[in-house]
PDB file of C-alpha atoms in Angstrom:
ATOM      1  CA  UNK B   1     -30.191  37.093 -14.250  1.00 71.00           C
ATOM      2  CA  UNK B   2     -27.958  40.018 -13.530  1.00 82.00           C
ATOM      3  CA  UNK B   3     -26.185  42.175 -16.420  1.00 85.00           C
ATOM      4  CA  UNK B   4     -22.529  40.392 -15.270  1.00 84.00           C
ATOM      5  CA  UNK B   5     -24.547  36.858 -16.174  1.00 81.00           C
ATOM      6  CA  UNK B   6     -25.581  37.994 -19.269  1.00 82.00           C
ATOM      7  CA  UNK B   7     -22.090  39.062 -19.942  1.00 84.00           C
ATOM      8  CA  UNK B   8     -20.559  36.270 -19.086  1.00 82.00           C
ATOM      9  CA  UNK B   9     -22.390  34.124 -20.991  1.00 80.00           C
ATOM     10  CA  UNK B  10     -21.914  35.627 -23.870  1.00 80.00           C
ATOM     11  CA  UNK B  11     -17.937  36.146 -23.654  1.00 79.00           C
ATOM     12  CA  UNK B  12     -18.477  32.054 -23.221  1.00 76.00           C
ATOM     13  CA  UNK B  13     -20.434  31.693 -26.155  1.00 73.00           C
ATOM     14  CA  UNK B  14     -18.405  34.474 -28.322  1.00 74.00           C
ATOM     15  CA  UNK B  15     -15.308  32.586 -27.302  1.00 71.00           C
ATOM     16  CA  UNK B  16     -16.438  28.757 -27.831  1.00 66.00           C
ATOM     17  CA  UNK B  17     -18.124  28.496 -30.517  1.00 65.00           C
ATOM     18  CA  UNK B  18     -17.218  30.850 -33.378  1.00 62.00           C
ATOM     19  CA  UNK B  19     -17.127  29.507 -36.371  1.00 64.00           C
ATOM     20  CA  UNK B  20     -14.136  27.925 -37.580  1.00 62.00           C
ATOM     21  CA  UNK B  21     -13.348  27.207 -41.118  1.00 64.00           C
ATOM     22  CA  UNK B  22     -10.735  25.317 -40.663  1.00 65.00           C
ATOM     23  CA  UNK B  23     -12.562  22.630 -39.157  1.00 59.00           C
ATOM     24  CA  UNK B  24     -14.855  22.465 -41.583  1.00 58.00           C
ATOM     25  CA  UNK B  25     -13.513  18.855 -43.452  1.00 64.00           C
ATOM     26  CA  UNK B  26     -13.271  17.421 -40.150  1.00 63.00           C
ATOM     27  CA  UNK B  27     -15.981  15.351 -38.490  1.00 60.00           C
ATOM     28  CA  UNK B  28     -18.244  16.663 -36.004  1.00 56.00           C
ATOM     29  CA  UNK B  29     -19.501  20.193 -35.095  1.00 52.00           C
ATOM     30  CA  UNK B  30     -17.913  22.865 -37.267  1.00 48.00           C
ATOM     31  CA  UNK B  31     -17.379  25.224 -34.125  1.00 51.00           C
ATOM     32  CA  UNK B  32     -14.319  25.023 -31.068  1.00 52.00           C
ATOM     33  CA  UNK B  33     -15.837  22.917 -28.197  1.00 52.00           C
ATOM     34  CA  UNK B  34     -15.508  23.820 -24.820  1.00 62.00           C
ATOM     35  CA  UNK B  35     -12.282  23.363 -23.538  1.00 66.00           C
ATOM     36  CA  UNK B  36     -11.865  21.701 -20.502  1.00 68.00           C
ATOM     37  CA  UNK B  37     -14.697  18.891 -21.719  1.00 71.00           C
ATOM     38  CA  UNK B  38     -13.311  17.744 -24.684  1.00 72.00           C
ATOM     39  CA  UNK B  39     -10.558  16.519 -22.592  1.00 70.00           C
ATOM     40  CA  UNK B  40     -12.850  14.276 -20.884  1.00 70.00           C
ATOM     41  CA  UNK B  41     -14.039  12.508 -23.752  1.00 73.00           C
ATOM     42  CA  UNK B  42     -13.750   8.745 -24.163  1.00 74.00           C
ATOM     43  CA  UNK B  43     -12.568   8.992 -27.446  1.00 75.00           C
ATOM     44  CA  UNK B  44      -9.156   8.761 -29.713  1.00 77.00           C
ATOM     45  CA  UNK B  45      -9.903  10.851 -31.897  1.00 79.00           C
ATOM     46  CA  UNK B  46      -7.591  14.477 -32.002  1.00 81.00           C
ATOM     47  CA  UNK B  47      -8.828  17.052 -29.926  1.00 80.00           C
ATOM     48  CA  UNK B  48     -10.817  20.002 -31.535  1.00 76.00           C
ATOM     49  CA  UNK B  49      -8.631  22.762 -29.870  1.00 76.00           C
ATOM     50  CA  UNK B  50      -5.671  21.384 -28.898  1.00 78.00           C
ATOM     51  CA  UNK B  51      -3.637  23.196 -25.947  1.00 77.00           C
ATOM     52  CA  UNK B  52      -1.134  26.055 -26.877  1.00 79.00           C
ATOM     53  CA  UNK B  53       2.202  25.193 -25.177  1.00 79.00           C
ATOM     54  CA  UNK B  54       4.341  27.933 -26.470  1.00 84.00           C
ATOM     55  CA  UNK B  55       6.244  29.303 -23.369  1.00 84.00           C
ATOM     56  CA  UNK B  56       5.068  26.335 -21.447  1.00 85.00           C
ATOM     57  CA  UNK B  57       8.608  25.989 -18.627  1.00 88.00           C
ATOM     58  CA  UNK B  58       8.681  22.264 -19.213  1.00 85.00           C
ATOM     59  CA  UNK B  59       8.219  21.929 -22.591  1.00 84.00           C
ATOM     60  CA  UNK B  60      11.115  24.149 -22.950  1.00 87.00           C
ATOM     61  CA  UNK B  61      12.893  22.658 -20.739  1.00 89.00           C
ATOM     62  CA  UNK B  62      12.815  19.231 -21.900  1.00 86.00           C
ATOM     63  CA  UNK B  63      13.579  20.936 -25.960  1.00 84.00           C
ATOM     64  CA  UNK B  64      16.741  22.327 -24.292  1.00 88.00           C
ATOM     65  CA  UNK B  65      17.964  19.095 -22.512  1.00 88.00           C
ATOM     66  CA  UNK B  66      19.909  16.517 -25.151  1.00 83.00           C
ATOM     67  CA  UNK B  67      19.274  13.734 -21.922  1.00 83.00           C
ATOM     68  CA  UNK B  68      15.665  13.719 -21.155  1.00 85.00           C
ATOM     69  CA  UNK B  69      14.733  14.851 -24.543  1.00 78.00           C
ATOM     70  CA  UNK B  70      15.016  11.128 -25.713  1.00 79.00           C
ATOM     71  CA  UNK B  71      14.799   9.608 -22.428  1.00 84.00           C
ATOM     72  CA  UNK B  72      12.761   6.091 -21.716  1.00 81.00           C
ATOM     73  CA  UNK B  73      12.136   7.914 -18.281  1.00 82.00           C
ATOM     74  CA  UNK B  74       9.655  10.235 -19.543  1.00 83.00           C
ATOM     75  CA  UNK B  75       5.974   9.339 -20.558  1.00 78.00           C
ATOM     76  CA  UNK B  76       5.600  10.886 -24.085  1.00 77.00           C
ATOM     77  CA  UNK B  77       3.544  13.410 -24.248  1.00 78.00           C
ATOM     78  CA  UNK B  78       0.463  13.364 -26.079  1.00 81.00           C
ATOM     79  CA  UNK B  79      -1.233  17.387 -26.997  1.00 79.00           C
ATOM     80  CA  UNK B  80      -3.576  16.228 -29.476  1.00 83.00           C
ATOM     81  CA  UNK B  81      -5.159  13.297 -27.326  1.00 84.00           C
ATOM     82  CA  UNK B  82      -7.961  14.216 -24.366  1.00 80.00           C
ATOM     83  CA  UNK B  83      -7.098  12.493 -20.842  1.00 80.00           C
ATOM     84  CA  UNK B  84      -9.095   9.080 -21.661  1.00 82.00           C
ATOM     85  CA  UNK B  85      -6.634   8.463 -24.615  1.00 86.00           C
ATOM     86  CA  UNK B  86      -3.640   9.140 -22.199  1.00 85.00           C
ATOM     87  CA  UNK B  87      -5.025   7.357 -19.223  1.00 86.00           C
ATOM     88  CA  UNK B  88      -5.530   4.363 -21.601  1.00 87.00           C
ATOM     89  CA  UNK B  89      -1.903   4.700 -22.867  1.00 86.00           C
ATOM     90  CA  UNK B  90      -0.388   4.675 -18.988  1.00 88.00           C
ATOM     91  CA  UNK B  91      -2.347   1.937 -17.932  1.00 91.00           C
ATOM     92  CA  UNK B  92      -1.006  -0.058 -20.739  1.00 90.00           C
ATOM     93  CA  UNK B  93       3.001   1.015 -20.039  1.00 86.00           C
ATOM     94  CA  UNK B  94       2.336   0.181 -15.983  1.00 90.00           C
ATOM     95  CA  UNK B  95       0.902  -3.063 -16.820  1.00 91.00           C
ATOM     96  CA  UNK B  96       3.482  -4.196 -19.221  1.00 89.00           C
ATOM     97  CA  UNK B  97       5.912  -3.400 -16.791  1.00 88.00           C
ATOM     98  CA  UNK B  98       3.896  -4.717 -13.837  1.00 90.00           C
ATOM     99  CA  UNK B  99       3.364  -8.212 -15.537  1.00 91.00           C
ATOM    100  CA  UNK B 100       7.187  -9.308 -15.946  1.00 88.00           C
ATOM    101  CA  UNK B 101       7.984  -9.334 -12.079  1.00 89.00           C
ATOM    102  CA  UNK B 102       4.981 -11.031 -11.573  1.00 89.00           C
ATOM    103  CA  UNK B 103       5.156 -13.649 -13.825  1.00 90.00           C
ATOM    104  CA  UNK B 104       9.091 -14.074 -12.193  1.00 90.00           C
ATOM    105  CA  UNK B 105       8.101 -14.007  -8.778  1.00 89.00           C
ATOM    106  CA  UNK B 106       5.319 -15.659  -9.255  1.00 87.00           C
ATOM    107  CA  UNK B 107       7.338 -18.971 -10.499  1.00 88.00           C
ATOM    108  CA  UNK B 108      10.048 -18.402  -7.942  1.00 85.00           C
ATOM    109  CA  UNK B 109       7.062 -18.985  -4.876  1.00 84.00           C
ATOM    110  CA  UNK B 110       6.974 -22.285  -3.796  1.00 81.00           C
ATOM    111  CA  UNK B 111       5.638 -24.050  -0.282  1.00 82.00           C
ATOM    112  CA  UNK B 112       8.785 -25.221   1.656  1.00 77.00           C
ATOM    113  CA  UNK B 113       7.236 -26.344   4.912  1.00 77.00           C
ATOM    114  CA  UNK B 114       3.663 -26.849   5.938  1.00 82.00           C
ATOM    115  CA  UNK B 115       3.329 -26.984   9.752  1.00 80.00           C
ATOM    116  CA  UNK B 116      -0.969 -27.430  11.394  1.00 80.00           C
ATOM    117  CA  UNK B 117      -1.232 -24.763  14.040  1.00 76.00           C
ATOM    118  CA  UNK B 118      -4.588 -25.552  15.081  1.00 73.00           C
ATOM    119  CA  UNK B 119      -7.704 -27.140  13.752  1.00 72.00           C
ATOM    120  CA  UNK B 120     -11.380 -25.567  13.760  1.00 70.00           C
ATOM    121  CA  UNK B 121     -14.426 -27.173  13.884  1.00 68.00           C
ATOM    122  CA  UNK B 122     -16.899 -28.135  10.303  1.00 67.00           C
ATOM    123  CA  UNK B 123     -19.430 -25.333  12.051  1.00 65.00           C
ATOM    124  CA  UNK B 124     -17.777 -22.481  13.172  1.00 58.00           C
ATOM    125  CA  UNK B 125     -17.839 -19.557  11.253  1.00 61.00           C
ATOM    126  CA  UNK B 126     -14.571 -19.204   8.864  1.00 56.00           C
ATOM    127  CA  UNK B 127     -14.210 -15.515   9.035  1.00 52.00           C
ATOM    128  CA  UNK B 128     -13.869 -16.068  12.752  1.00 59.00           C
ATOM    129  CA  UNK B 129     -10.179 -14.356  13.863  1.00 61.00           C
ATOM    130  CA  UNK B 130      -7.849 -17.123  15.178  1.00 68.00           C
ATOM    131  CA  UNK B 131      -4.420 -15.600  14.019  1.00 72.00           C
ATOM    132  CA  UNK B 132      -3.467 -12.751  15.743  1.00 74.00           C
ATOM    133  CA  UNK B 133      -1.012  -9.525  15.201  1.00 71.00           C
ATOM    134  CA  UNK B 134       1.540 -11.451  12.628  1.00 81.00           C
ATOM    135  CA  UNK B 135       4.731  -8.938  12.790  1.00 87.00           C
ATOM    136  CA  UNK B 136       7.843  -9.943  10.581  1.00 89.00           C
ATOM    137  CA  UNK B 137      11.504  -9.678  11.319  1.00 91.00           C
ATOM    138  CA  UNK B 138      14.418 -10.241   8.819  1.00 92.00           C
ATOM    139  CA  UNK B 139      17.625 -10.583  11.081  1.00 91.00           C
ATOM    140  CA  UNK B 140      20.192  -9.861   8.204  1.00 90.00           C
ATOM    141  CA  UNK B 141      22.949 -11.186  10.590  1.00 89.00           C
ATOM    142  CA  UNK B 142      22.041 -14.701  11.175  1.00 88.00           C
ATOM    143  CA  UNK B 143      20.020 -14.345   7.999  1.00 91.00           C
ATOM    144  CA  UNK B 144      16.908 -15.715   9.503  1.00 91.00           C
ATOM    145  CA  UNK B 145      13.323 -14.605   8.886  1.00 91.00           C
ATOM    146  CA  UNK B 146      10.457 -14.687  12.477  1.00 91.00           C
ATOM    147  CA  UNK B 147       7.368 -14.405  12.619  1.00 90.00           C
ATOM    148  CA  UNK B 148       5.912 -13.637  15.951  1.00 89.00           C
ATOM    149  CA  UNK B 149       1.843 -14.261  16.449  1.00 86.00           C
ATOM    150  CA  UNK B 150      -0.567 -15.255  18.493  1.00 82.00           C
ATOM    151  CA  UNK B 151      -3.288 -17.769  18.495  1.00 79.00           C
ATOM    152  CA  UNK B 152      -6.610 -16.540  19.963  1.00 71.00           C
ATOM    153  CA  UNK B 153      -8.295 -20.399  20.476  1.00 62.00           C
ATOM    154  CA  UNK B 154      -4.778 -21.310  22.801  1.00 57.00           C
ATOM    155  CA  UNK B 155      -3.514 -19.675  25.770  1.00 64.00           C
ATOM    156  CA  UNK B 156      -3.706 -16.213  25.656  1.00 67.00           C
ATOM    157  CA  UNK B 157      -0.486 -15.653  27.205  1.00 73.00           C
ATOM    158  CA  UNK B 158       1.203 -17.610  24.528  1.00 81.00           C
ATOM    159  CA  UNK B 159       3.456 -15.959  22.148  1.00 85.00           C
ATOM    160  CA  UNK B 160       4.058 -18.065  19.381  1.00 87.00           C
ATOM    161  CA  UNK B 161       7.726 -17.415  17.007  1.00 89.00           C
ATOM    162  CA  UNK B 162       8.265 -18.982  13.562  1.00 89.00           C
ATOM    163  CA  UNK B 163      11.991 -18.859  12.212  1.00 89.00           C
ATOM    164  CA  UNK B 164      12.905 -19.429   8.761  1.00 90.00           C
ATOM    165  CA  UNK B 165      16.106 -19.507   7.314  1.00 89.00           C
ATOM    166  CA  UNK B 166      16.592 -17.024   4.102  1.00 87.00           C
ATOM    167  CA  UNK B 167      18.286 -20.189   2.811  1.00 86.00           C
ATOM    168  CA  UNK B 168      15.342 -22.551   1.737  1.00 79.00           C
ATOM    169  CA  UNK B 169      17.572 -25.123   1.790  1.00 82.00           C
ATOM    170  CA  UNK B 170      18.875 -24.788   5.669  1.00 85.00           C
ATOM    171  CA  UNK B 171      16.894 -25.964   8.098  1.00 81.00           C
ATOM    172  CA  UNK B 172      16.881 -23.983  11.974  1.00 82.00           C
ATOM    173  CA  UNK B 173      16.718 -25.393  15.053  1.00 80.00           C
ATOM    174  CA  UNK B 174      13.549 -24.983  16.966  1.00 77.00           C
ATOM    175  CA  UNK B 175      11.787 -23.534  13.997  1.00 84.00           C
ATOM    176  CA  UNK B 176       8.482 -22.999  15.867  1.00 85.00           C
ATOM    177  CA  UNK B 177       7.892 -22.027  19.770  1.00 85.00           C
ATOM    178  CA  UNK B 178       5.587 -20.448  22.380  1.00 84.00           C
ATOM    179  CA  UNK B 179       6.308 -18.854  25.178  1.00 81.00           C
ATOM    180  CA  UNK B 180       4.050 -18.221  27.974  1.00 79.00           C
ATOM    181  CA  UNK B 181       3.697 -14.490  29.679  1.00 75.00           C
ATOM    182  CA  UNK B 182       3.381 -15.339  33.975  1.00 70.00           C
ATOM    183  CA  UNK B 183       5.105 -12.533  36.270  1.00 67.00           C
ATOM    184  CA  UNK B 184       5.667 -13.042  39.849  1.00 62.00           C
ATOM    185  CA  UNK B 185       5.676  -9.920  42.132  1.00 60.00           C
ATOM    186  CA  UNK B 186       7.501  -9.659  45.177  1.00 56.00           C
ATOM    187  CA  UNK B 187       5.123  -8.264  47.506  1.00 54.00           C
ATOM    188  CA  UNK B 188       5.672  -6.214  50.826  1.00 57.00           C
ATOM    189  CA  UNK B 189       4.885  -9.230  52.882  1.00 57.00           C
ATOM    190  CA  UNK B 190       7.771 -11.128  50.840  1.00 60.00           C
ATOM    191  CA  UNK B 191       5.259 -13.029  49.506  1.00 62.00           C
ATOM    192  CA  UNK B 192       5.374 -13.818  45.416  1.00 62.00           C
ATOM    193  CA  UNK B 193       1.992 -12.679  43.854  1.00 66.00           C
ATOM    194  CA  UNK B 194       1.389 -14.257  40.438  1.00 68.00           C
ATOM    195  CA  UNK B 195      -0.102 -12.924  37.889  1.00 71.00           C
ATOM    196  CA  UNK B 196      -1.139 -13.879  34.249  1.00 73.00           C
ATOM    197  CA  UNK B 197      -1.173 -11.414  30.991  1.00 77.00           C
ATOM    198  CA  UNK B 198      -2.208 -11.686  27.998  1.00 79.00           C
ATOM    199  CA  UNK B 199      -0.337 -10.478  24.609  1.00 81.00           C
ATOM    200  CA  UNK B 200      -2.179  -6.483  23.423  1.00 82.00           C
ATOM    201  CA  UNK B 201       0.982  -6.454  20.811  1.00 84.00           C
ATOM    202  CA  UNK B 202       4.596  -7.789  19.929  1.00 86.00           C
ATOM    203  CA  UNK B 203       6.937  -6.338  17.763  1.00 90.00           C
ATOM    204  CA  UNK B 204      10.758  -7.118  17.772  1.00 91.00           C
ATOM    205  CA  UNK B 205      12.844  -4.346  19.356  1.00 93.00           C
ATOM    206  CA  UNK B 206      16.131  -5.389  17.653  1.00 92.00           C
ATOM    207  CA  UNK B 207      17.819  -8.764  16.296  1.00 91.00           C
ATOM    208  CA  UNK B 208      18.020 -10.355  20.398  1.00 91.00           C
ATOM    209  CA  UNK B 209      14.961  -8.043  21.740  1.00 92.00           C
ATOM    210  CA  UNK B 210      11.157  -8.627  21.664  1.00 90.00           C
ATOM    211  CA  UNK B 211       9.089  -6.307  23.070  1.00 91.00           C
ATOM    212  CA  UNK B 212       5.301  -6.445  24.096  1.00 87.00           C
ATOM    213  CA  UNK B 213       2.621  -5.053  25.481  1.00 87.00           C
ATOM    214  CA  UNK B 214       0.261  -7.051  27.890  1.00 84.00           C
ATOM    215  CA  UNK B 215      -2.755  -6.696  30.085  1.00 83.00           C
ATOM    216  CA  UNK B 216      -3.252  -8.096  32.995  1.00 79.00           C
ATOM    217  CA  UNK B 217      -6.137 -11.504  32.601  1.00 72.00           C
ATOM    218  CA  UNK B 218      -8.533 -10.079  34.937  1.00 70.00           C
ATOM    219  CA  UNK B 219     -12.237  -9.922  35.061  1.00 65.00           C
ATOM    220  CA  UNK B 220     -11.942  -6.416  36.688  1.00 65.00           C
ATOM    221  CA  UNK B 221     -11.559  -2.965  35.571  1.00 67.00           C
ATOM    222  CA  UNK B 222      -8.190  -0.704  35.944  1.00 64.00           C
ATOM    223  CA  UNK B 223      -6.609  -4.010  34.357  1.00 70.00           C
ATOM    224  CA  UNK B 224      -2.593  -3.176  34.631  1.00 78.00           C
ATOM    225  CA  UNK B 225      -1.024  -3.388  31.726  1.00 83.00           C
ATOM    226  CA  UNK B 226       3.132  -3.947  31.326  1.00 84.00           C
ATOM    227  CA  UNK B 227       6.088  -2.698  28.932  1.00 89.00           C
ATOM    228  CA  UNK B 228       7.983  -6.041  28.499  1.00 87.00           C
ATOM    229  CA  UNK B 229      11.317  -6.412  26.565  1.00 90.00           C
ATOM    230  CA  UNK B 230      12.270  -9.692  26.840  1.00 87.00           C
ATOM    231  CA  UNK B 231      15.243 -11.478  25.536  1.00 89.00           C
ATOM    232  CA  UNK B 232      15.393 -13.868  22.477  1.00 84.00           C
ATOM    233  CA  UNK B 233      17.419 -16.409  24.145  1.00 83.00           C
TER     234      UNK B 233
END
């Protein structure tokens, strides 16, 4: 060890544990702890050597404000406690305030329609993925909710849209539909050239716009892929 080790361990120990008298009807070790672990105690009893916060900024700042002085806002502030005793104390406050809105919502979900998309066989494995890229849409002028998805068993050109109305109690027309992705390309010889793509991704654009991204449902490489925005109606 170097003379600067020496010295540094002794400023620790010179500065730690002195004897304190005042401690001395308290349980425990009758000298200061060391100061950053007693915060990391698990237990609720007061710290040894609590922190100083005279000139602390925001404890000052909070004495000088009438509003957040009192305010609900704030989590109280505990000096004497180490961080288990506080983390204990949040954790309590979040769920309390978590387990209201649950309990609310939680009554106010119920099923209002229950539509079979596909069936699976007894032996294939359930953690296979059948649903595909689910994106939601609220359209806050027609107040109706989509869903656009795929299903990767059916056609894999097939876009499938889901529409809800916010109203639970309104029914829409054509709640559930596909649509199938085929292009036809005039070529030089004015002949058509079809072509079939499947769905990469679909995302609505606006309230009348889809847009989505497809490759081209080839066996080859340098499959083309296509930019699509195609109209709700």
């Amino acid at each position: 060890m170097t003379q600067k080790d020496i010295t540094f361990v002794a400023d620790f120990l010179t500065e730690h544990f002195n004897e304190a008298p005042e401690l001395y009807n308290r349980k425990g070790k009758y000298f200061n702890v060391e100061r950053v672990g007693q915060y990391l105690k698990d237990e609720d009893d007061d710290l040894v050597s609590p922190p100083n916060t005279e000139g602390n900024q925001w404890f000052n700042f909070l004495k000088n404000s009438t509003h957040l002085k009192e305010s609900p806002l704030l989590f109280p502030y505990y000096p004497e406690k180490s961080l288990h005793f506080v983390k204990r104390q949040m954790e309590g406050v979040i769920d309390q305030c978590l387990q209201k809105p649950a309990d609310v919502i939680g009554k106010s979900v119920h099923q209002v329609v229950c539509m079979s998309l596909y069936k699976t066989s007894q032996s294939e494995d359930s953690t296979s993925q059948l649903f595909k890229l689910p994106f939601l849409w609220n359209d806050k002028t027609s107040n109706i909710h989509y869903v656009l998805f795929t299903i990767l068993e059916n056609s894999i050109s097939k876009i499938y849209i889901l529409r809800r109305h916010t109203d639970t109690s309104r029914s829409v027309s054509n709640g559930i539909l596909a649509f199938c992705i085929h292009f036809y390309f005039l070529m030089l010889s004015k002949f058509f050239s079809y072509r079939c793509y499947s769905c990469l991704d679909a995302h609505f654009y606006d309230d009348e716009t889809v847009t989505v991204v497809l490759k081209e449902s080839v066996e080859q490489e340098g499959k083309e892929r296509v930019l699509a925005q195609l109209p709700l109606s």
